[in-house]
Short mmCIF file of C-alpha atoms and ligand atoms in Angstrom, two decimals:
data_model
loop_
_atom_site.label_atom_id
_atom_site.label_comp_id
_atom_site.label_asym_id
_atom_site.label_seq_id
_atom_site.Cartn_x
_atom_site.Cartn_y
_atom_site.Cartn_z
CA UNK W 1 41.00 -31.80 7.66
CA UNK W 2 42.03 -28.82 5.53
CA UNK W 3 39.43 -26.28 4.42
CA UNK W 4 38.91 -25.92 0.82
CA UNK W 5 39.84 -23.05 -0.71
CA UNK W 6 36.91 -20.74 -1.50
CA UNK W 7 35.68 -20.83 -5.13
CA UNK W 8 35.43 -17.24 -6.90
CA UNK W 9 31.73 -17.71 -6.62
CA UNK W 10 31.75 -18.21 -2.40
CA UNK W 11 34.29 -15.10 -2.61
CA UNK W 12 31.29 -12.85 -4.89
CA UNK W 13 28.63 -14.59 -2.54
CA UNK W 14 29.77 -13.31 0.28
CA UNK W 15 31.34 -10.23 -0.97
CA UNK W 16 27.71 -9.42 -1.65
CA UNK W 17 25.79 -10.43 1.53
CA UNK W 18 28.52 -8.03 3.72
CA UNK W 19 27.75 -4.85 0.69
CA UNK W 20 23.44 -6.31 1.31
CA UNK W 21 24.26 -6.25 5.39
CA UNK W 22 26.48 -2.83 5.44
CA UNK W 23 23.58 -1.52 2.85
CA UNK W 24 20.60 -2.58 5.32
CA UNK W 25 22.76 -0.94 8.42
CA UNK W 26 23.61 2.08 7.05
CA UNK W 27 19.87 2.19 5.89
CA UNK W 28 18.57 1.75 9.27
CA UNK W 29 20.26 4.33 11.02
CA UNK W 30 19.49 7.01 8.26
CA UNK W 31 16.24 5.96 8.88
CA UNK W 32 16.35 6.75 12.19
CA UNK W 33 17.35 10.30 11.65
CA UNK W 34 14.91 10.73 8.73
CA UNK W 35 12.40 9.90 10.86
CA UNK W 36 13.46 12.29 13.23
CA UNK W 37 14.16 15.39 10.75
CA UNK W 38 11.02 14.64 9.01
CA UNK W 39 12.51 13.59 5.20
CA UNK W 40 10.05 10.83 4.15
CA UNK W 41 7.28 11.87 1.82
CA UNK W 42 4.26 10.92 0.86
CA UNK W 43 3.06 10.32 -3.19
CA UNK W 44 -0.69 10.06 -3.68
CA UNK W 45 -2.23 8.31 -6.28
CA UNK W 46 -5.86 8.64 -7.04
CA UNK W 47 -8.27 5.94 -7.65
CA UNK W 48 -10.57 6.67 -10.45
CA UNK W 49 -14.36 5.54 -9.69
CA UNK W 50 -14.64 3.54 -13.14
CA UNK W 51 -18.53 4.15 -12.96
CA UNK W 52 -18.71 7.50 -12.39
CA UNK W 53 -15.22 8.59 -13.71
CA UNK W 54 -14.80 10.67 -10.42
CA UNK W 55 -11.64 10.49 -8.35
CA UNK W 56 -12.84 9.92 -4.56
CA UNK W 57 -9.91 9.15 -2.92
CA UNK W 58 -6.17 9.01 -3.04
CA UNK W 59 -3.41 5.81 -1.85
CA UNK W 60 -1.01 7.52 0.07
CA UNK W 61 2.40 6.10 -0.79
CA UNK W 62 5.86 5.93 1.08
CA UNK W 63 8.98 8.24 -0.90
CA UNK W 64 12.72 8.27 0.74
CA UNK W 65 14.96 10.24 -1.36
CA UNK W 66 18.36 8.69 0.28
CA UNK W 67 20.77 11.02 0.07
CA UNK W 68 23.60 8.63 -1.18
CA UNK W 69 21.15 5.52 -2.40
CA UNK W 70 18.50 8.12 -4.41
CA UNK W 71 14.81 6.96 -4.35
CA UNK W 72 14.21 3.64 -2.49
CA UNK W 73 11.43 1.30 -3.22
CA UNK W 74 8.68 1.68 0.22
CA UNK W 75 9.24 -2.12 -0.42
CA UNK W 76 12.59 -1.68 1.13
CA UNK W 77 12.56 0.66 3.53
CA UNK W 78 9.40 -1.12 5.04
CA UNK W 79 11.80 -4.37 5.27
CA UNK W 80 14.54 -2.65 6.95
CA UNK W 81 11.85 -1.14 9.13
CA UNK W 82 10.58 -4.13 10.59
CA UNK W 83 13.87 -5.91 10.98
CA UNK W 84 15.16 -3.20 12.45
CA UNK W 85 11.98 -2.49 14.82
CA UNK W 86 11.24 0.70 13.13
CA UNK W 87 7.91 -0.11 11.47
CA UNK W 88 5.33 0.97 14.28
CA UNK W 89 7.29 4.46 14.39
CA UNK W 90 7.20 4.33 10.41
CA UNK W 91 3.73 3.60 10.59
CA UNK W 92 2.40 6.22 12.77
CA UNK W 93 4.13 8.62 10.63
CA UNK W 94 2.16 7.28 7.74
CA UNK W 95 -0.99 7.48 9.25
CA UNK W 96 -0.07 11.12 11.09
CA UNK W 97 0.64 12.61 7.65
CA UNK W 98 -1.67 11.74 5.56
CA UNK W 99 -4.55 12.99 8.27
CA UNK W 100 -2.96 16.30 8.50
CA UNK W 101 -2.57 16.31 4.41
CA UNK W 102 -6.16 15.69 4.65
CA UNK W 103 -7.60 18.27 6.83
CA UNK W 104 -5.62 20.59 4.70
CA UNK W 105 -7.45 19.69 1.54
CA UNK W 106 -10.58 19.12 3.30
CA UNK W 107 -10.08 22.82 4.21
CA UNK W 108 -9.38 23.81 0.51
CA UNK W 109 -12.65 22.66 0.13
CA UNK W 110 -12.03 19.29 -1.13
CA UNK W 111 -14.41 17.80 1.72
CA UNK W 112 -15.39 14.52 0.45
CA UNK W 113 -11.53 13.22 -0.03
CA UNK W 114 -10.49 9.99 1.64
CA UNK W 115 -7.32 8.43 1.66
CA UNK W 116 -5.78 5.36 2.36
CA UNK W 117 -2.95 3.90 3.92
CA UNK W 118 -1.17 0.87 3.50
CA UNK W 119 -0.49 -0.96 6.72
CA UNK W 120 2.48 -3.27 7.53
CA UNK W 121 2.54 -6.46 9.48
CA UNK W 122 3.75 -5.26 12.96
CA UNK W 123 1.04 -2.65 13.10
CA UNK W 124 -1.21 -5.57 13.98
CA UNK W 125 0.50 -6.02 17.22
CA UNK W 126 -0.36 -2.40 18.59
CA UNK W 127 -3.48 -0.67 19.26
CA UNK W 128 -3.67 0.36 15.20
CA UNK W 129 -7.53 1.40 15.54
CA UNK W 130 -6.24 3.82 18.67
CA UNK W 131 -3.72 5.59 16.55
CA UNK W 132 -5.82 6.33 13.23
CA UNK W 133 -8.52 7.46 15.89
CA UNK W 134 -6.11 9.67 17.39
CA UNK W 135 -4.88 10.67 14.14
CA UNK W 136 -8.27 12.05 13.14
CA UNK W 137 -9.00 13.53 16.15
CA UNK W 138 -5.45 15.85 15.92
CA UNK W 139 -6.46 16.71 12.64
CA UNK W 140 -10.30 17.69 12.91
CA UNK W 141 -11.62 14.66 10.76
CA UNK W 142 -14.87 12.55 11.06
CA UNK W 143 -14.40 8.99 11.81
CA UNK W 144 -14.48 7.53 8.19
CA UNK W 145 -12.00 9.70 7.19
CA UNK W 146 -8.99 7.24 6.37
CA UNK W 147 -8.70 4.02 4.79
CA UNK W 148 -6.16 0.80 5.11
CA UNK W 149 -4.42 -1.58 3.10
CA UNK W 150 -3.84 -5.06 4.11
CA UNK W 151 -1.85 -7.59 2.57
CA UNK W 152 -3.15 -11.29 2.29
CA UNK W 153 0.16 -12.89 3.82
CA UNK W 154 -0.19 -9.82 6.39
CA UNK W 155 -3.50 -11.38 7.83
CA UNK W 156 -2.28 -14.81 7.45
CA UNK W 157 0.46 -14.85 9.66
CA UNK W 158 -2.09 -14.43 12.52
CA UNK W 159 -5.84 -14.77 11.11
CA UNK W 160 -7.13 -14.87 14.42
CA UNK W 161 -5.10 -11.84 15.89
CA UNK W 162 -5.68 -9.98 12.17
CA UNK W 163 -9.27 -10.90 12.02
CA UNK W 164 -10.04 -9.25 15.92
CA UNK W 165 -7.92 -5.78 15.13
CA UNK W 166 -10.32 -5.26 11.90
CA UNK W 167 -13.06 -6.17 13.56
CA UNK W 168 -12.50 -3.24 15.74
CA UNK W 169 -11.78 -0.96 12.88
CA UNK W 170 -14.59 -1.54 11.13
CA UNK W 171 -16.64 -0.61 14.41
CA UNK W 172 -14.77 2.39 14.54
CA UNK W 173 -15.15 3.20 10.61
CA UNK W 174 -12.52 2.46 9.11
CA UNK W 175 -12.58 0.80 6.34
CA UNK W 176 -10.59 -1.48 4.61
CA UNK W 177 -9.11 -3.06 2.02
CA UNK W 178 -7.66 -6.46 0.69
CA UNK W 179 -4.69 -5.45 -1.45
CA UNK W 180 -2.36 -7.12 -3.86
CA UNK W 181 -5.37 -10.02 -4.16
CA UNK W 182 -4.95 -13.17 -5.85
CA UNK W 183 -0.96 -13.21 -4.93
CA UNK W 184 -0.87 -14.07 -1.50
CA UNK W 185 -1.71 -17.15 0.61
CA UNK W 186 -5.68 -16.71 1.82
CA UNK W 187 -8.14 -19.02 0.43
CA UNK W 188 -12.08 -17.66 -0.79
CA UNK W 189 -13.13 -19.11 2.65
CA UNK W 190 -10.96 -17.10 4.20
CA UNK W 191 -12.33 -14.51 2.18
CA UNK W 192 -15.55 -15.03 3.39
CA UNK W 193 -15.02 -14.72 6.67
CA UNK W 194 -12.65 -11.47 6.41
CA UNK W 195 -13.86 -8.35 7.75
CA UNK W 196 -12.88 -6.25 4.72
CA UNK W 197 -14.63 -4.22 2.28
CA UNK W 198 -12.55 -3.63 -0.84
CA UNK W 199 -10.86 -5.95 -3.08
CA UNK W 200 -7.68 -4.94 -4.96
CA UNK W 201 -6.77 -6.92 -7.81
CA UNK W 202 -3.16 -7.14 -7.65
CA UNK W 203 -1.86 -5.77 -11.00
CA UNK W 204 -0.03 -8.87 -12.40
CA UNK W 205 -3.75 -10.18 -13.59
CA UNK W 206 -4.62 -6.83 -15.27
CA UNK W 207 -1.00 -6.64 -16.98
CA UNK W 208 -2.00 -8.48 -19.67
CA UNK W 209 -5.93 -8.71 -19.52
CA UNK W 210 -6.32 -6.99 -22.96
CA UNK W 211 -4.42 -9.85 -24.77
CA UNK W 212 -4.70 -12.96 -22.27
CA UNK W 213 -8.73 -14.53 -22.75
CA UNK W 214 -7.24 -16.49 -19.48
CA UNK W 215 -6.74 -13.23 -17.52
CA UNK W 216 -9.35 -11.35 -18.72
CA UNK W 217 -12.03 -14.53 -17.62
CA UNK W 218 -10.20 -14.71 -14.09
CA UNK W 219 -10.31 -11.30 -13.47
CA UNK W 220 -14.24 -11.08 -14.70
CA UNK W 221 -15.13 -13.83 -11.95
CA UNK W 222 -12.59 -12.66 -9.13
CA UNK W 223 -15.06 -8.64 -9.78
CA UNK W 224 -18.24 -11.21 -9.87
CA UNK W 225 -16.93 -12.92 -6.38
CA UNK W 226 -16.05 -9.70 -4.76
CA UNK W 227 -19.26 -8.15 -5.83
CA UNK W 228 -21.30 -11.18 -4.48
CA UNK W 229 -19.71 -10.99 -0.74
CA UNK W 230 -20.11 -7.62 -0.90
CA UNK W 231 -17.05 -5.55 -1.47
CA UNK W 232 -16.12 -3.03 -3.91
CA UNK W 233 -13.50 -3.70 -6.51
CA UNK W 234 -10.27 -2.33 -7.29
CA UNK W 235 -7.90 -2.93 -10.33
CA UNK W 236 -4.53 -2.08 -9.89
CA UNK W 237 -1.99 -1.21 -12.34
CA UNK W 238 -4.26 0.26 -15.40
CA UNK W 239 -2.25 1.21 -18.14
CA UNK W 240 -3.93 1.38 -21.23
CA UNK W 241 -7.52 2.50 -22.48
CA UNK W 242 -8.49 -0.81 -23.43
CA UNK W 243 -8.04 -2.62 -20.12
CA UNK W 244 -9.84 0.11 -18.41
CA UNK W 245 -12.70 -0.76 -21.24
CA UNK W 246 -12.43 -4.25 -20.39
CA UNK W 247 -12.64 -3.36 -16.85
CA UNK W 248 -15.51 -0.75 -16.51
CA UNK W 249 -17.51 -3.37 -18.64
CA UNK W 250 -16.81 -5.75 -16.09
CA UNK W 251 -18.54 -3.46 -13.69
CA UNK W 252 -15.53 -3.08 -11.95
CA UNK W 253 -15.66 -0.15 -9.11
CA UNK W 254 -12.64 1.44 -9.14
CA UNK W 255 -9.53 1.38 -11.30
CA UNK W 256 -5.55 3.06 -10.36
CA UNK W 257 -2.71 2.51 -12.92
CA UNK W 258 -0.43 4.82 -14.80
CA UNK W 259 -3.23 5.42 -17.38
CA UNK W 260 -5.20 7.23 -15.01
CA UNK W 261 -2.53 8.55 -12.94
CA UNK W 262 1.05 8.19 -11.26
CA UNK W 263 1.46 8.95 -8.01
CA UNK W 264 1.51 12.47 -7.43
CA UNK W 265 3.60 14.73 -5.17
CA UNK W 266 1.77 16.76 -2.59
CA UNK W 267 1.45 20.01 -4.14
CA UNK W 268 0.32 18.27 -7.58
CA UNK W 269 -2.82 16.47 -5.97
CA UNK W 270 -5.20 19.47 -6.01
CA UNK W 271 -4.14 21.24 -9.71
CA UNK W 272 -4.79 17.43 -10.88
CA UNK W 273 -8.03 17.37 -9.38
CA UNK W 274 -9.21 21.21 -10.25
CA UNK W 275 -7.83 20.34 -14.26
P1 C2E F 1 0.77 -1.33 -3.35
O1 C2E F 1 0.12 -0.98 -2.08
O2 C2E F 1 0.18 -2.44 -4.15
O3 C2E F 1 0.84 0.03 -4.20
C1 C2E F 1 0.74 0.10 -5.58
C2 C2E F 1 2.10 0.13 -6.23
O4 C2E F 1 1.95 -0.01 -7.64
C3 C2E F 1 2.85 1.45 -6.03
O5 C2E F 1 4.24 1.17 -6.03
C4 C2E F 1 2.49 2.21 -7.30
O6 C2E F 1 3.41 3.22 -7.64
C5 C2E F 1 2.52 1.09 -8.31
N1 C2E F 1 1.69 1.35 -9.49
C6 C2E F 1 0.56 2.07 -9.55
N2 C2E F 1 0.05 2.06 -10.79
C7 C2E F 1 0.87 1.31 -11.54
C8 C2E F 1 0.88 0.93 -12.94
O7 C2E F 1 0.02 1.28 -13.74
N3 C2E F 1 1.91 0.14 -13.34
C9 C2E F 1 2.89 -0.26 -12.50
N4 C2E F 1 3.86 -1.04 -12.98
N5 C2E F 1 2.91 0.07 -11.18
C10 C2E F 1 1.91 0.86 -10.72
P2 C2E F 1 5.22 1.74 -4.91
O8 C2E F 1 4.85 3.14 -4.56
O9 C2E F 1 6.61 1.47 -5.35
O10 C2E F 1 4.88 0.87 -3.65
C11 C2E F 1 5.15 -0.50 -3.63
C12 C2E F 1 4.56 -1.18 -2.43
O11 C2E F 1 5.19 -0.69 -1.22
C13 C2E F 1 3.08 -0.89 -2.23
O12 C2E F 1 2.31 -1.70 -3.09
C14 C2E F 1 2.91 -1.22 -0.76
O13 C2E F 1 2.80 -2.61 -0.58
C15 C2E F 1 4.25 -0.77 -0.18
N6 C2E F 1 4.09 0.55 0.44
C16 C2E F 1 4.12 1.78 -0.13
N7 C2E F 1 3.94 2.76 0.79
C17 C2E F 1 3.79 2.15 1.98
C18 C2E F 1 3.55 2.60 3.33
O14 C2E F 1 3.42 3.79 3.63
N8 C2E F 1 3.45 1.64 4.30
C19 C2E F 1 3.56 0.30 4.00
N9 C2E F 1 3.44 -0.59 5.04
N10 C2E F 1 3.77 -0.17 2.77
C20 C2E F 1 3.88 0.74 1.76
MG1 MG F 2 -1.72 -0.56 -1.40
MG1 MG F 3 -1.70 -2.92 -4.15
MG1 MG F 4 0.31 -4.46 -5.83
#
């Protein structure tokens, strides 16, 4: 039997999976050398303890200014990074930099600063609590010093394997956080049983918790849960006076959004935090 002829739609269709392949290719070899010539970045955003209104510590965030795509979403380059294989190699980098950004400000005198890193999937399946401990070590910091961010769907691909590797980070002090919560796949049971001490409230429930009674009730009990298994609270995405109202009156801990701050290049992160 003849073929069809392709409809102008197949033709677009596929015109656009060979630009989304050639884009993903050309992206994983510049990552490659960026790795190598040092060109990622990190942004730091602070997290504002809602209580006390003090800033204690800072989410270090992946920049890649691609020198023909511009500024890529981390979102991307952390997908092209673990199709590509390139994710524990990102990772380390991640976790090397922001320990040696921290001993630096810890030397300015900042000494109570913390950061914390977000951690992707594949990092599971090395020895993550060996690197941040040789991390610290390089740098001169306590045990303590860094932070991680999890993903739901990132612990639910393997609870078992997940739920062992932070077991052994939380013996070795580091602690760490649920983040994006409420949009992934893990039930309160799960919860439960987690080893984690933070919950962040991913920001697409505090978007519209100053208008929405339905929100703003949700994200009250979600606070009241975390607070009863003992974790701190997060919101994410605070961008307006009233939600951050809403949510100090809530007794949440710890609030990050544009209101408070965006994320901030290196050499911004100590003016902000001497203004
Ligand atoms: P995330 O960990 O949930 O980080 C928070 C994201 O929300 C950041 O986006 C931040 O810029 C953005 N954000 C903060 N405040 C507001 C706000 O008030 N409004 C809005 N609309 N957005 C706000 P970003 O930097 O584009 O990062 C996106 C995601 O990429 C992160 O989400 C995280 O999952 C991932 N990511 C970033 N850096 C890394 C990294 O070094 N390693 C890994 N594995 N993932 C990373
Ligand atoms: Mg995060
Ligand atoms: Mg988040
Ligand atoms: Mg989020």
């Amino acid at each position: 039997a003849k073929e069809a002829a392709p409809t102008s739609k197949q033709v677009l269709f596929d015109f656009q999976m060979d630009a989304e392949i050639n884009r993903r290719q050309q992206l994983q070899r510049d990552l490659r050398t960026a790795l190598e010539d040092n060109e990622l970045t990190l942004a730091y955003q602070p997290i504002l303890n809602l209580q006390s209104q003090s800033v204690d510590y800072f989410e270090a965030l992946l920049r890649w200014k691609h020198p023909i795509y511009g500024n890529l979403s981390p979102l991307e380059v952390i997908e092209v990074a673990e199709q590509y294989g390139l994710a524990h190699q990102l990772g380390c980098w991640v976790i090397d930099e922001s320990c040696r950004q921290l001993s630096e400000w810890r030397a300015k005198g900042f000494d109570s600063l913390s950061i914390s890193v977000n951690i992707s999937p594949s990092m599971y399946r090395m020895d993550l609590s060996g690197t941040i401990n040789d991390a610290l070590s390089k740098n001169g910091l306590a045990k303590g010093s860094l932070g991680i961010e999890v993903t739901e769907d990132t612990t639910m691909q393997s609870i078992k394997e997940a739920d062992k590797m932070l077991g052994k980070l939380i013996e070795e002090d580091v602690s760490i956080a649920l983040d994006d919560f409420g949009t992934g796949l893990s039930s309160l049971s799960h919860l439960q049983q987690m080893h984690v001490q933070t919950l962040k409230i991913d920001r697409s429930f505090i978007h519209d918790i100053v208008s929405n009674p339905t929100s703003s009730a949700l994200v009250n009990n979600i606070i009241a849960i975390g607070h009863d298994l003992g974790m701190k609270v997060v919101a994410e995405g605070i961008e307006c006076e009233e939600a951050a109202k809403i949510l100090t009156n809530y007794f949440c801990d710890y609030g990050q959004g544009y209101l408070i701050s965006k994320p901030l290049a290196p050499k911004d992160v100590l003016p902000y935090l001497s203004a």
